[in-house]
Amino acid sequence: MEQIKQFQGPHRWLSNFYQTPIEIRGVTFPSVEAAFQATKAIDGCLDSIFCGLSPGQSKILGKNIRMRDDWDEIKFEVMETLLRIKFQDRELRERLINTGDAELFEGNAHGDILWGCDWETLQGQNKLGKLLMKLRAEYQAKANANSIN
């Protein structure tokens, strides 16, 4: 089975750092990463700041804000919601569908083994890759159903 082991280079568009508008709570963020980090905050008071940040800057700021008390309980649901918004973009959704049955790994060298995995060993929870494969399966099933009808 084919594997996409990193969301870099030709697969950068799979990354949360990919610059594509994400609208949530009436605010448009420049990336999934910025929207995700802003959603951690206790209220939307930081939204306007996150709107002007790069994904990397958003990640850094997100590590230094006071988070919602329920963040650990909702973070996976929030990420899925943001990815669904990202893939409302028809071109991105088609690209995801066209990854076929490739296993998607958010391989990295910075130690994120929750959302990703070690890029050499592929060890880690790879939550982002698994969410992307879940959405891809849904989009593929819908595309197949539409082609039958």
mmCIF file of N, CA, C and O in Angstrom, residues 94 97 138-148:
data_model
loop_
_atom_site.group_PDB
_atom_site.id
_atom_site.type_symbol
_atom_site.label_atom_id
_atom_site.label_comp_id
_atom_site.label_asym_id
_atom_site.label_seq_id
_atom_site.Cartn_x
_atom_site.Cartn_y
_atom_site.Cartn_z
ATOM 1 N N GLU A 94 -10.904 17.180 -3.910
ATOM 2 C CA GLU A 94 -10.554 16.278 -5.019
ATOM 3 C C GLU A 94 -9.133 15.734 -4.850
ATOM 4 O O GLU A 94 -8.880 14.559 -5.107
ATOM 5 N N ILE A 97 -9.337 13.044 -2.207
ATOM 6 C CA ILE A 97 -9.935 11.842 -2.789
ATOM 7 C C ILE A 97 -8.918 11.111 -3.658
ATOM 8 O O ILE A 97 -8.807 9.878 -3.624
ATOM 9 N N GLU A 138 -15.133 9.149 3.525
ATOM 10 C CA GLU A 138 -16.478 9.712 3.384
ATOM 11 C C GLU A 138 -16.645 10.376 2.016
ATOM 12 O O GLU A 138 -17.657 10.165 1.332
ATOM 13 N N TYR A 139 -15.661 11.187 1.620
ATOM 14 C CA TYR A 139 -15.740 11.886 0.334
ATOM 15 C C TYR A 139 -15.706 10.900 -0.833
ATOM 16 O O TYR A 139 -16.423 11.076 -1.824
ATOM 17 N N GLN A 140 -14.891 9.854 -0.724
ATOM 18 C CA GLN A 140 -14.834 8.845 -1.780
ATOM 19 C C GLN A 140 -16.167 8.111 -1.900
ATOM 20 O O GLN A 140 -16.643 7.867 -3.009
ATOM 21 N N ALA A 141 -16.763 7.747 -0.769
ATOM 22 C CA ALA A 141 -18.050 7.050 -0.788
ATOM 23 C C ALA A 141 -19.126 7.926 -1.420
ATOM 24 O O ALA A 141 -19.925 7.450 -2.231
ATOM 25 N N LYS A 142 -19.120 9.194 -1.075
ATOM 26 C CA LYS A 142 -20.110 10.113 -1.640
ATOM 27 C C LYS A 142 -19.889 10.289 -3.141
ATOM 28 O O LYS A 142 -20.842 10.292 -3.922
ATOM 29 N N ALA A 143 -18.621 10.408 -3.548
ATOM 30 C CA ALA A 143 -18.303 10.562 -4.968
ATOM 31 C C ALA A 143 -18.728 9.303 -5.744
ATOM 32 O O ALA A 143 -19.282 9.394 -6.849
ATOM 33 N N ASN A 144 -18.477 8.127 -5.165
ATOM 34 C CA ASN A 144 -18.880 6.876 -5.814
ATOM 35 C C ASN A 144 -20.391 6.751 -5.898
ATOM 36 O O ASN A 144 -20.918 6.303 -6.919
ATOM 37 N N ALA A 145 -21.092 7.150 -4.855
ATOM 38 C CA ALA A 145 -22.563 7.095 -4.864
ATOM 39 C C ALA A 145 -23.122 8.031 -5.918
ATOM 40 O O ALA A 145 -24.079 7.690 -6.617
ATOM 41 N N ASN A 146 -22.527 9.205 -6.049
ATOM 42 C CA ASN A 146 -22.989 10.174 -7.044
ATOM 43 C C ASN A 146 -22.717 9.697 -8.462
ATOM 44 O O ASN A 146 -23.475 10.001 -9.371
ATOM 45 N N SER A 147 -21.622 8.942 -8.673
ATOM 46 C CA SER A 147 -21.319 8.461 -10.017
ATOM 47 C C SER A 147 -22.223 7.309 -10.427
ATOM 48 O O SER A 147 -22.418 7.066 -11.602
ATOM 49 N N ILE A 148 -22.780 6.609 -9.424
ATOM 50 C CA ILE A 148 -23.691 5.509 -9.711
ATOM 51 C C ILE A 148 -25.063 6.038 -10.104
ATOM 52 O O ILE A 148 -25.726 5.488 -10.968
#
